[in-house]
Amino acid sequence: MSYRTRFAPSPTGFLHLGHAFSARTAFEAAKANGGSFILRIEDIDHTRCRPEFEAAIYEDLSWLGIEWPQPVLRQSDHLADYQTALEQLKTSGLVYADYRTRKQQAEAALSAPQAGDTAFTPSDSAEPAWRLSLEAAREFLGAAYDALSFTDLHKGPQKADPAVNGDVVLGRKDVGVAYHLAVVVDDARQNITHIHRGLDLYDATHTQVLLQALLGFTTPTYAHHALLLDDQGRRLAKRKGSKSLRDYRHEGLSVTDIKALIARTPAE
Ligand code: GLU
Protein backbone atom coordinates (compact mmCIF):
# COMPACT_ATOMS: atom_id res chain seq x y z
CA MET A 1 0.00 0.00 0.00
CA SER A 2 1.38 3.44 -0.80
CA TYR A 3 2.38 5.85 1.97
CA ARG A 4 -0.25 8.52 2.48
CA THR A 5 -0.11 11.13 5.22
CA ARG A 6 -2.20 14.12 6.18
CA PHE A 7 -2.11 17.30 8.18
CA ALA A 8 -5.54 18.03 9.63
CA PRO A 9 -5.65 21.37 11.43
CA SER A 10 -8.74 22.98 12.91
CA PRO A 11 -9.08 26.64 11.94
CA THR A 12 -9.61 27.84 15.49
CA GLY A 13 -6.50 30.03 15.65
CA PHE A 14 -3.25 30.78 13.88
CA LEU A 15 -0.76 27.95 13.41
CA HIS A 16 2.25 27.91 15.74
CA LEU A 17 5.63 26.17 15.60
CA GLY A 18 4.13 22.88 16.78
CA HIS A 19 1.84 22.83 13.75
CA ALA A 20 4.76 23.65 11.49
CA PHE A 21 6.60 20.68 12.94
CA SER A 22 3.65 18.28 12.47
CA ALA A 23 2.91 19.46 8.96
CA ARG A 24 6.52 19.31 7.81
CA THR A 25 7.05 15.91 9.46
CA ALA A 26 4.05 14.42 7.61
CA PHE A 27 4.98 16.16 4.35
CA GLU A 28 8.60 14.99 4.48
CA ALA A 29 7.67 11.44 5.51
CA ALA A 30 5.42 11.19 2.47
CA LYS A 31 8.17 12.48 0.21
CA ALA A 32 10.81 10.18 1.70
CA ASN A 33 8.53 7.19 1.18
CA GLY A 34 7.46 8.07 -2.35
CA GLY A 35 3.94 8.67 -1.04
CA SER A 36 1.47 11.51 -0.90
CA PHE A 37 0.51 14.19 1.59
CA ILE A 38 -2.89 15.79 1.89
CA LEU A 39 -4.30 18.72 3.82
CA ARG A 40 -7.68 18.43 5.51
CA ILE A 41 -9.52 21.26 7.24
CA GLU A 42 -11.24 20.00 10.39
CA ASP A 43 -13.88 22.66 10.77
CA ILE A 44 -16.87 20.80 12.17
CA ASP A 45 -17.04 22.98 15.26
CA HIS A 46 -18.65 26.06 13.78
CA THR A 47 -18.71 27.72 17.19
CA ARG A 48 -14.88 27.97 17.17
CA CYS A 49 -13.74 27.84 13.53
CA ARG A 50 -13.28 31.07 11.56
CA PRO A 51 -12.68 31.65 7.82
CA GLU A 52 -9.71 33.94 8.48
CA PHE A 53 -7.93 31.13 10.33
CA GLU A 54 -8.57 28.77 7.42
CA ALA A 55 -7.14 31.31 4.96
CA ALA A 56 -4.12 31.72 7.24
CA ILE A 57 -3.53 27.94 7.28
CA TYR A 58 -3.19 27.91 3.47
CA GLU A 59 -0.91 30.94 3.54
CA ASP A 60 1.33 29.69 6.37
CA LEU A 61 1.72 26.18 4.95
CA SER A 62 2.59 27.52 1.50
CA TRP A 63 5.15 29.80 3.11
CA LEU A 64 6.65 26.72 4.80
CA GLY A 65 7.13 25.15 1.37
CA ILE A 66 4.42 22.54 1.87
CA GLU A 67 2.36 21.47 -1.15
CA TRP A 68 -0.90 19.58 -1.19
CA PRO A 69 -3.38 18.48 -3.84
CA GLN A 70 -6.69 20.22 -4.50
CA PRO A 71 -9.48 20.10 -3.65
CA VAL A 72 -8.90 20.22 0.10
CA LEU A 73 -11.48 18.29 2.08
CA ARG A 74 -13.27 20.62 4.46
CA GLN A 75 -15.21 18.67 7.04
CA SER A 76 -18.02 21.22 7.12
CA ASP A 77 -18.84 20.17 3.54
CA HIS A 78 -19.33 16.55 4.60
CA LEU A 79 -21.46 16.70 7.74
CA ALA A 80 -23.99 14.24 6.29
CA ASP A 81 -21.29 11.57 6.00
CA TYR A 82 -20.40 11.82 9.68
CA GLN A 83 -24.09 11.65 10.56
CA THR A 84 -24.33 8.46 8.50
CA ALA A 85 -21.50 6.95 10.53
CA LEU A 86 -23.24 8.03 13.74
CA GLU A 87 -26.50 6.46 12.52
CA GLN A 88 -24.63 3.24 11.78
CA LEU A 89 -23.34 3.16 15.35
CA LYS A 90 -26.83 3.94 16.67
CA THR A 91 -28.34 1.13 14.60
CA SER A 92 -25.78 -1.28 16.03
CA GLY A 93 -26.64 -0.14 19.55
CA LEU A 94 -23.14 1.22 20.13
CA VAL A 95 -24.13 4.69 21.29
CA TYR A 96 -26.57 5.86 23.91
CA ALA A 97 -28.37 9.11 24.60
CA ASP A 98 -27.11 11.35 27.37
CA TYR A 99 -29.76 13.96 28.19
CA ARG A 100 -27.78 15.86 30.81
CA THR A 101 -26.75 19.40 30.04
CA ARG A 102 -23.12 20.01 29.09
CA LYS A 103 -22.56 21.51 32.52
CA GLN A 104 -23.98 18.46 34.28
CA GLN A 105 -21.88 16.18 32.08
CA ALA A 106 -18.73 18.15 32.85
CA GLU A 107 -19.43 18.06 36.59
CA ALA A 108 -20.07 14.32 36.51
CA ALA A 109 -16.86 13.76 34.53
CA LEU A 110 -14.92 15.61 37.21
CA SER A 111 -16.30 13.50 40.03
CA ALA A 112 -16.14 10.21 38.07
CA PRO A 113 -13.62 10.53 35.24
CA GLN A 114 -14.13 6.96 34.12
CA ALA A 115 -17.77 7.70 33.19
CA GLY A 116 -19.76 4.50 32.79
CA ASP A 117 -22.91 5.88 34.41
CA THR A 118 -25.56 5.12 31.84
CA ALA A 119 -28.67 6.00 33.83
CA PHE A 120 -29.34 9.36 32.22
CA THR A 121 -32.76 10.91 32.36
CA PRO A 122 -34.06 13.72 30.16
CA SER A 123 -33.50 17.16 31.65
CA ASP A 124 -33.52 20.66 30.21
CA SER A 125 -31.51 19.50 27.21
CA ALA A 126 -34.03 18.53 24.50
CA GLU A 127 -31.44 16.94 22.19
CA PRO A 128 -29.23 14.33 23.78
CA ALA A 129 -25.50 13.95 23.37
CA TRP A 130 -24.69 10.59 21.83
CA ARG A 131 -22.05 8.68 23.74
CA LEU A 132 -20.07 5.69 22.60
CA SER A 133 -20.83 2.77 24.91
CA LEU A 134 -17.64 0.88 25.73
CA GLU A 135 -19.77 -1.86 27.24
CA ALA A 136 -21.71 -2.30 23.99
CA ALA A 137 -18.49 -2.06 21.97
CA ARG A 138 -16.96 -4.85 24.02
CA GLU A 139 -20.00 -7.02 23.41
CA PHE A 140 -20.06 -6.17 19.69
CA LEU A 141 -16.39 -6.98 19.08
CA GLY A 142 -16.02 -9.87 21.50
CA ALA A 143 -12.41 -11.05 21.89
CA ALA A 144 -11.29 -8.50 19.29
CA TYR A 145 -12.02 -5.74 21.81
CA ASP A 146 -9.20 -6.83 24.10
CA ALA A 147 -6.91 -7.32 21.10
CA LEU A 148 -7.34 -3.76 19.83
CA SER A 149 -3.93 -2.37 18.98
CA PHE A 150 -1.97 -0.01 16.79
CA THR A 151 1.60 0.59 15.79
CA ASP A 152 3.35 3.79 16.75
CA LEU A 153 6.52 4.30 14.71
CA HIS A 154 8.29 5.79 17.74
CA LYS A 155 6.97 3.50 20.48
CA GLY A 156 6.37 0.21 18.65
CA PRO A 157 3.26 -1.97 19.04
CA GLN A 158 0.70 -0.47 21.41
CA LYS A 159 -2.40 -1.89 23.02
CA ALA A 160 -5.42 0.33 22.44
CA ASP A 161 -7.27 0.99 25.66
CA PRO A 162 -10.45 2.98 24.96
CA ALA A 163 -11.24 3.09 28.69
CA VAL A 164 -8.62 5.85 28.90
CA ASN A 165 -11.24 8.20 27.48
CA GLY A 166 -14.41 6.49 28.71
CA ASP A 167 -17.72 6.79 26.89
CA VAL A 168 -16.84 9.74 24.67
CA VAL A 169 -19.46 11.99 23.10
CA LEU A 170 -19.69 11.31 19.36
CA GLY A 171 -22.53 13.64 18.49
CA ARG A 172 -24.40 16.55 19.92
CA LYS A 173 -26.80 19.14 18.66
CA ASP A 174 -24.58 22.23 18.62
CA VAL A 175 -21.66 20.81 16.64
CA GLY A 176 -23.33 17.75 15.09
CA VAL A 177 -20.64 15.14 15.20
CA ALA A 178 -17.56 15.11 17.38
CA TYR A 179 -13.90 15.15 16.33
CA HIS A 180 -13.24 11.45 17.03
CA LEU A 181 -15.89 10.26 14.61
CA ALA A 182 -15.19 12.75 11.81
CA VAL A 183 -11.44 12.13 11.90
CA VAL A 184 -11.89 8.36 11.70
CA VAL A 185 -14.34 8.61 8.81
CA ASP A 186 -11.99 10.91 6.88
CA ASP A 187 -8.77 9.02 7.59
CA ALA A 188 -10.52 5.94 6.16
CA ARG A 189 -12.14 7.54 3.12
CA GLN A 190 -8.91 9.38 2.26
CA ASN A 191 -6.92 6.14 2.57
CA ILE A 192 -4.49 7.59 5.09
CA THR A 193 -1.81 4.99 5.87
CA HIS A 194 0.37 6.99 8.28
CA ILE A 195 -0.71 9.60 10.82
CA HIS A 196 2.04 11.90 12.04
CA ARG A 197 0.74 14.07 14.85
CA GLY A 198 1.68 15.32 18.30
CA LEU A 199 1.70 13.32 21.51
CA ASP A 200 -1.16 15.53 22.72
CA LEU A 201 -3.39 13.30 20.57
CA TYR A 202 -1.90 10.01 21.76
CA ASP A 203 -4.82 9.28 24.08
CA ALA A 204 -7.32 10.10 21.34
CA THR A 205 -5.83 7.24 19.35
CA HIS A 206 -7.24 4.68 21.80
CA THR A 207 -10.79 5.78 21.03
CA GLN A 208 -10.13 6.20 17.32
CA VAL A 209 -8.73 2.66 16.96
CA LEU A 210 -11.93 1.36 18.57
CA LEU A 211 -14.10 3.39 16.21
CA GLN A 212 -12.13 2.05 13.24
CA ALA A 213 -12.88 -1.49 14.41
CA LEU A 214 -16.57 -0.75 14.97
CA LEU A 215 -16.98 0.87 11.55
CA GLY A 216 -14.94 -1.74 9.70
CA PHE A 217 -12.04 0.57 8.80
CA THR A 218 -8.34 -0.29 8.65
CA THR A 219 -6.21 1.19 11.43
CA PRO A 220 -3.41 3.34 10.00
CA THR A 221 0.11 3.41 11.40
CA TYR A 222 0.66 6.25 13.87
CA ALA A 223 3.72 8.32 14.70
CA HIS A 224 3.09 10.60 17.67
CA HIS A 225 5.88 13.09 17.98
CA ALA A 226 7.03 15.02 21.04
CA LEU A 227 5.57 18.48 21.53
CA LEU A 228 7.54 21.64 21.11
CA LEU A 229 7.89 23.63 24.30
CA ASP A 230 8.17 27.37 24.69
CA ASP A 231 11.02 29.09 26.51
CA GLN A 232 9.29 28.46 29.84
CA GLY A 233 8.93 24.77 29.08
CA ARG A 234 5.19 25.03 28.45
CA ARG A 235 3.40 23.32 25.59
CA LEU A 236 2.56 25.59 22.69
CA ALA A 237 -1.16 26.17 22.29
CA LYS A 238 -3.31 28.52 20.29
CA ARG A 239 -5.47 29.22 23.31
CA LYS A 240 -2.47 30.16 25.46
CA GLY A 241 -1.47 32.79 22.95
CA SER A 242 1.72 31.03 21.82
CA LYS A 243 3.55 32.96 19.16
CA SER A 244 2.10 32.14 15.76
CA LEU A 245 4.03 31.40 12.58
CA ARG A 246 2.84 34.68 11.18
CA ASP A 247 4.16 36.53 14.24
CA TYR A 248 7.58 35.08 13.46
CA ARG A 249 7.18 35.94 9.79
CA HIS A 250 6.24 39.53 10.61
CA GLU A 251 9.31 39.75 12.83
CA GLY A 252 11.36 38.93 9.76
CA LEU A 253 12.20 35.26 10.37
CA SER A 254 12.71 33.18 7.25
CA VAL A 255 11.54 29.65 6.57
CA THR A 256 15.11 28.52 7.23
CA ASP A 257 14.91 30.14 10.69
CA ILE A 258 11.62 28.33 11.36
CA LYS A 259 13.10 25.02 10.25
CA ALA A 260 15.99 25.59 12.66
CA LEU A 261 13.54 26.30 15.49
CA ILE A 262 11.47 23.17 14.86
CA ALA A 263 14.58 21.04 14.42
CA ARG A 264 14.97 21.25 18.22
CA THR A 265 12.01 18.87 18.61
CA PRO A 266 12.99 15.33 19.51
CA ALA A 267 11.45 12.60 17.40
CA GLU A 268 9.46 11.12 20.25
N1 GLU B 1 -7.93 18.69 13.99
C1 GLU B 1 -7.13 18.25 15.09
C2 GLU B 1 -6.44 19.44 15.74
O1 GLU B 1 -6.26 20.46 15.09
C3 GLU B 1 -6.04 17.28 14.72
C4 GLU B 1 -6.55 16.01 14.22
C5 GLU B 1 -5.53 14.93 14.02
O2 GLU B 1 -4.37 15.19 13.66
O3 GLU B 1 -5.92 13.79 14.16
O4 GLU B 1 -6.07 19.34 16.88
Coordinates of C-alpha atoms and ligand atoms in Angstrom, one line a residue:
M1 CA 0.0 0.0 0.0
S2 CA 1.4 3.4 -0.8
Y3 CA 2.4 5.8 2.0
R4 CA -0.2 8.5 2.5
T5 CA -0.1 11.1 5.2
R6 CA -2.2 14.1 6.2
F7 CA -2.1 17.3 8.2
A8 CA -5.5 18.0 9.6
P9 CA -5.6 21.4 11.4
S10 CA -8.7 23.0 12.9
P11 CA -9.1 26.6 11.9
T12 CA -9.6 27.8 15.5
G13 CA -6.5 30.0 15.6
F14 CA -3.3 30.8 13.9
L15 CA -0.8 28.0 13.4
H16 CA 2.3 27.9 15.7
L17 CA 5.6 26.2 15.6
G18 CA 4.1 22.9 16.8
H19 CA 1.8 22.8 13.8
A20 CA 4.8 23.7 11.5
F21 CA 6.6 20.7 12.9
S22 CA 3.6 18.3 12.5
A23 CA 2.9 19.5 9.0
R24 CA 6.5 19.3 7.8
T25 CA 7.0 15.9 9.5
A26 CA 4.1 14.4 7.6
F27 CA 5.0 16.2 4.4
E28 CA 8.6 15.0 4.5
A29 CA 7.7 11.4 5.5
A30 CA 5.4 11.2 2.5
K31 CA 8.2 12.5 0.2
A32 CA 10.8 10.2 1.7
N33 CA 8.5 7.2 1.2
G34 CA 7.5 8.1 -2.4
G35 CA 3.9 8.7 -1.0
S36 CA 1.5 11.5 -0.9
F37 CA 0.5 14.2 1.6
I38 CA -2.9 15.8 1.9
L39 CA -4.3 18.7 3.8
R40 CA -7.7 18.4 5.5
I41 CA -9.5 21.3 7.2
E42 CA -11.2 20.0 10.4
D43 CA -13.9 22.7 10.8
I44 CA -16.9 20.8 12.2
D45 CA -17.0 23.0 15.3
H46 CA -18.7 26.1 13.8
T47 CA -18.7 27.7 17.2
R48 CA -14.9 28.0 17.2
C49 CA -13.7 27.8 13.5
R50 CA -13.3 31.1 11.6
P51 CA -12.7 31.7 7.8
E52 CA -9.7 33.9 8.5
F53 CA -7.9 31.1 10.3
E54 CA -8.6 28.8 7.4
A55 CA -7.1 31.3 5.0
A56 CA -4.1 31.7 7.2
I57 CA -3.5 27.9 7.3
Y58 CA -3.2 27.9 3.5
E59 CA -0.9 30.9 3.5
D60 CA 1.3 29.7 6.4
L61 CA 1.7 26.2 4.9
S62 CA 2.6 27.5 1.5
W63 CA 5.1 29.8 3.1
L64 CA 6.6 26.7 4.8
G65 CA 7.1 25.1 1.4
I66 CA 4.4 22.5 1.9
E67 CA 2.4 21.5 -1.1
W68 CA -0.9 19.6 -1.2
P69 CA -3.4 18.5 -3.8
Q70 CA -6.7 20.2 -4.5
P71 CA -9.5 20.1 -3.6
V72 CA -8.9 20.2 0.1
L73 CA -11.5 18.3 2.1
R74 CA -13.3 20.6 4.5
Q75 CA -15.2 18.7 7.0
S76 CA -18.0 21.2 7.1
D77 CA -18.8 20.2 3.5
H78 CA -19.3 16.5 4.6
L79 CA -21.5 16.7 7.7
A80 CA -24.0 14.2 6.3
D81 CA -21.3 11.6 6.0
Y82 CA -20.4 11.8 9.7
Q83 CA -24.1 11.6 10.6
T84 CA -24.3 8.5 8.5
A85 CA -21.5 6.9 10.5
L86 CA -23.2 8.0 13.7
E87 CA -26.5 6.5 12.5
Q88 CA -24.6 3.2 11.8
L89 CA -23.3 3.2 15.4
K90 CA -26.8 3.9 16.7
T91 CA -28.3 1.1 14.6
S92 CA -25.8 -1.3 16.0
G93 CA -26.6 -0.1 19.6
L94 CA -23.1 1.2 20.1
V95 CA -24.1 4.7 21.3
Y96 CA -26.6 5.9 23.9
A97 CA -28.4 9.1 24.6
D98 CA -27.1 11.4 27.4
Y99 CA -29.8 14.0 28.2
R100 CA -27.8 15.9 30.8
T101 CA -26.7 19.4 30.0
R102 CA -23.1 20.0 29.1
K103 CA -22.6 21.5 32.5
Q104 CA -24.0 18.5 34.3
Q105 CA -21.9 16.2 32.1
A106 CA -18.7 18.2 32.8
E107 CA -19.4 18.1 36.6
A108 CA -20.1 14.3 36.5
A109 CA -16.9 13.8 34.5
L110 CA -14.9 15.6 37.2
S111 CA -16.3 13.5 40.0
A112 CA -16.1 10.2 38.1
P113 CA -13.6 10.5 35.2
Q114 CA -14.1 7.0 34.1
A115 CA -17.8 7.7 33.2
G116 CA -19.8 4.5 32.8
D117 CA -22.9 5.9 34.4
T118 CA -25.6 5.1 31.8
A119 CA -28.7 6.0 33.8
F120 CA -29.3 9.4 32.2
T121 CA -32.8 10.9 32.4
P122 CA -34.1 13.7 30.2
S123 CA -33.5 17.2 31.7
D124 CA -33.5 20.7 30.2
S125 CA -31.5 19.5 27.2
A126 CA -34.0 18.5 24.5
E127 CA -31.4 16.9 22.2
P128 CA -29.2 14.3 23.8
A129 CA -25.5 14.0 23.4
W130 CA -24.7 10.6 21.8
R131 CA -22.1 8.7 23.7
L132 CA -20.1 5.7 22.6
S133 CA -20.8 2.8 24.9
L134 CA -17.6 0.9 25.7
E135 CA -19.8 -1.9 27.2
A136 CA -21.7 -2.3 24.0
A137 CA -18.5 -2.1 22.0
R138 CA -17.0 -4.8 24.0
E139 CA -20.0 -7.0 23.4
F140 CA -20.1 -6.2 19.7
L141 CA -16.4 -7.0 19.1
G142 CA -16.0 -9.9 21.5
A143 CA -12.4 -11.0 21.9
A144 CA -11.3 -8.5 19.3
Y145 CA -12.0 -5.7 21.8
D146 CA -9.2 -6.8 24.1
A147 CA -6.9 -7.3 21.1
L148 CA -7.3 -3.8 19.8
S149 CA -3.9 -2.4 19.0
F150 CA -2.0 0.0 16.8
T151 CA 1.6 0.6 15.8
D152 CA 3.4 3.8 16.8
L153 CA 6.5 4.3 14.7
H154 CA 8.3 5.8 17.7
K155 CA 7.0 3.5 20.5
G156 CA 6.4 0.2 18.7
P157 CA 3.3 -2.0 19.0
Q158 CA 0.7 -0.5 21.4
K159 CA -2.4 -1.9 23.0
A160 CA -5.4 0.3 22.4
D161 CA -7.3 1.0 25.7
P162 CA -10.4 3.0 25.0
A163 CA -11.2 3.1 28.7
V164 CA -8.6 5.9 28.9
N165 CA -11.2 8.2 27.5
G166 CA -14.4 6.5 28.7
D167 CA -17.7 6.8 26.9
V168 CA -16.8 9.7 24.7
V169 CA -19.5 12.0 23.1
L170 CA -19.7 11.3 19.4
G171 CA -22.5 13.6 18.5
R172 CA -24.4 16.5 19.9
K173 CA -26.8 19.1 18.7
D174 CA -24.6 22.2 18.6
V175 CA -21.7 20.8 16.6
G176 CA -23.3 17.7 15.1
V177 CA -20.6 15.1 15.2
A178 CA -17.6 15.1 17.4
Y179 CA -13.9 15.2 16.3
H180 CA -13.2 11.4 17.0
L181 CA -15.9 10.3 14.6
A182 CA -15.2 12.8 11.8
V183 CA -11.4 12.1 11.9
V184 CA -11.9 8.4 11.7
V185 CA -14.3 8.6 8.8
D186 CA -12.0 10.9 6.9
D187 CA -8.8 9.0 7.6
A188 CA -10.5 5.9 6.2
R189 CA -12.1 7.5 3.1
Q190 CA -8.9 9.4 2.3
N191 CA -6.9 6.1 2.6
I192 CA -4.5 7.6 5.1
T193 CA -1.8 5.0 5.9
H194 CA 0.4 7.0 8.3
I195 CA -0.7 9.6 10.8
H196 CA 2.0 11.9 12.0
R197 CA 0.7 14.1 14.9
G198 CA 1.7 15.3 18.3
L199 CA 1.7 13.3 21.5
D200 CA -1.2 15.5 22.7
L201 CA -3.4 13.3 20.6
Y202 CA -1.9 10.0 21.8
D203 CA -4.8 9.3 24.1
A204 CA -7.3 10.1 21.3
T205 CA -5.8 7.2 19.3
H206 CA -7.2 4.7 21.8
T207 CA -10.8 5.8 21.0
Q208 CA -10.1 6.2 17.3
V209 CA -8.7 2.7 17.0
L210 CA -11.9 1.4 18.6
L211 CA -14.1 3.4 16.2
Q212 CA -12.1 2.1 13.2
A213 CA -12.9 -1.5 14.4
L214 CA -16.6 -0.7 15.0
L215 CA -17.0 0.9 11.5
G216 CA -14.9 -1.7 9.7
F217 CA -12.0 0.6 8.8
T218 CA -8.3 -0.3 8.6
T219 CA -6.2 1.2 11.4
P220 CA -3.4 3.3 10.0
T221 CA 0.1 3.4 11.4
Y222 CA 0.7 6.2 13.9
A223 CA 3.7 8.3 14.7
H224 CA 3.1 10.6 17.7
H225 CA 5.9 13.1 18.0
A226 CA 7.0 15.0 21.0
L227 CA 5.6 18.5 21.5
L228 CA 7.5 21.6 21.1
L229 CA 7.9 23.6 24.3
D230 CA 8.2 27.4 24.7
D231 CA 11.0 29.1 26.5
Q232 CA 9.3 28.5 29.8
G233 CA 8.9 24.8 29.1
R234 CA 5.2 25.0 28.5
R235 CA 3.4 23.3 25.6
L236 CA 2.6 25.6 22.7
A237 CA -1.2 26.2 22.3
K238 CA -3.3 28.5 20.3
R239 CA -5.5 29.2 23.3
K240 CA -2.5 30.2 25.5
G241 CA -1.5 32.8 23.0
S242 CA 1.7 31.0 21.8
K243 CA 3.6 33.0 19.2
S244 CA 2.1 32.1 15.8
L245 CA 4.0 31.4 12.6
R246 CA 2.8 34.7 11.2
D247 CA 4.2 36.5 14.2
Y248 CA 7.6 35.1 13.5
R249 CA 7.2 35.9 9.8
H250 CA 6.2 39.5 10.6
E251 CA 9.3 39.7 12.8
G252 CA 11.4 38.9 9.8
L253 CA 12.2 35.3 10.4
S254 CA 12.7 33.2 7.2
V255 CA 11.5 29.6 6.6
T256 CA 15.1 28.5 7.2
D257 CA 14.9 30.1 10.7
I258 CA 11.6 28.3 11.4
K259 CA 13.1 25.0 10.2
A260 CA 16.0 25.6 12.7
L261 CA 13.5 26.3 15.5
I262 CA 11.5 23.2 14.9
A263 CA 14.6 21.0 14.4
R264 CA 15.0 21.3 18.2
T265 CA 12.0 18.9 18.6
P266 CA 13.0 15.3 19.5
A267 CA 11.5 12.6 17.4
E268 CA 9.5 11.1 20.3
Ligands
GLU1 N1 -7.9 18.7 14.0 C1 -7.1 18.3 15.1 C2 -6.4 19.4 15.7 O1 -6.3 20.5 15.1 C3 -6.0 17.3 14.7 C4 -6.5 16.0 14.2 C5 -5.5 14.9 14.0 O2 -4.4 15.2 13.7 O3 -5.9 13.8 14.2 O4 -6.1 19.3 16.9

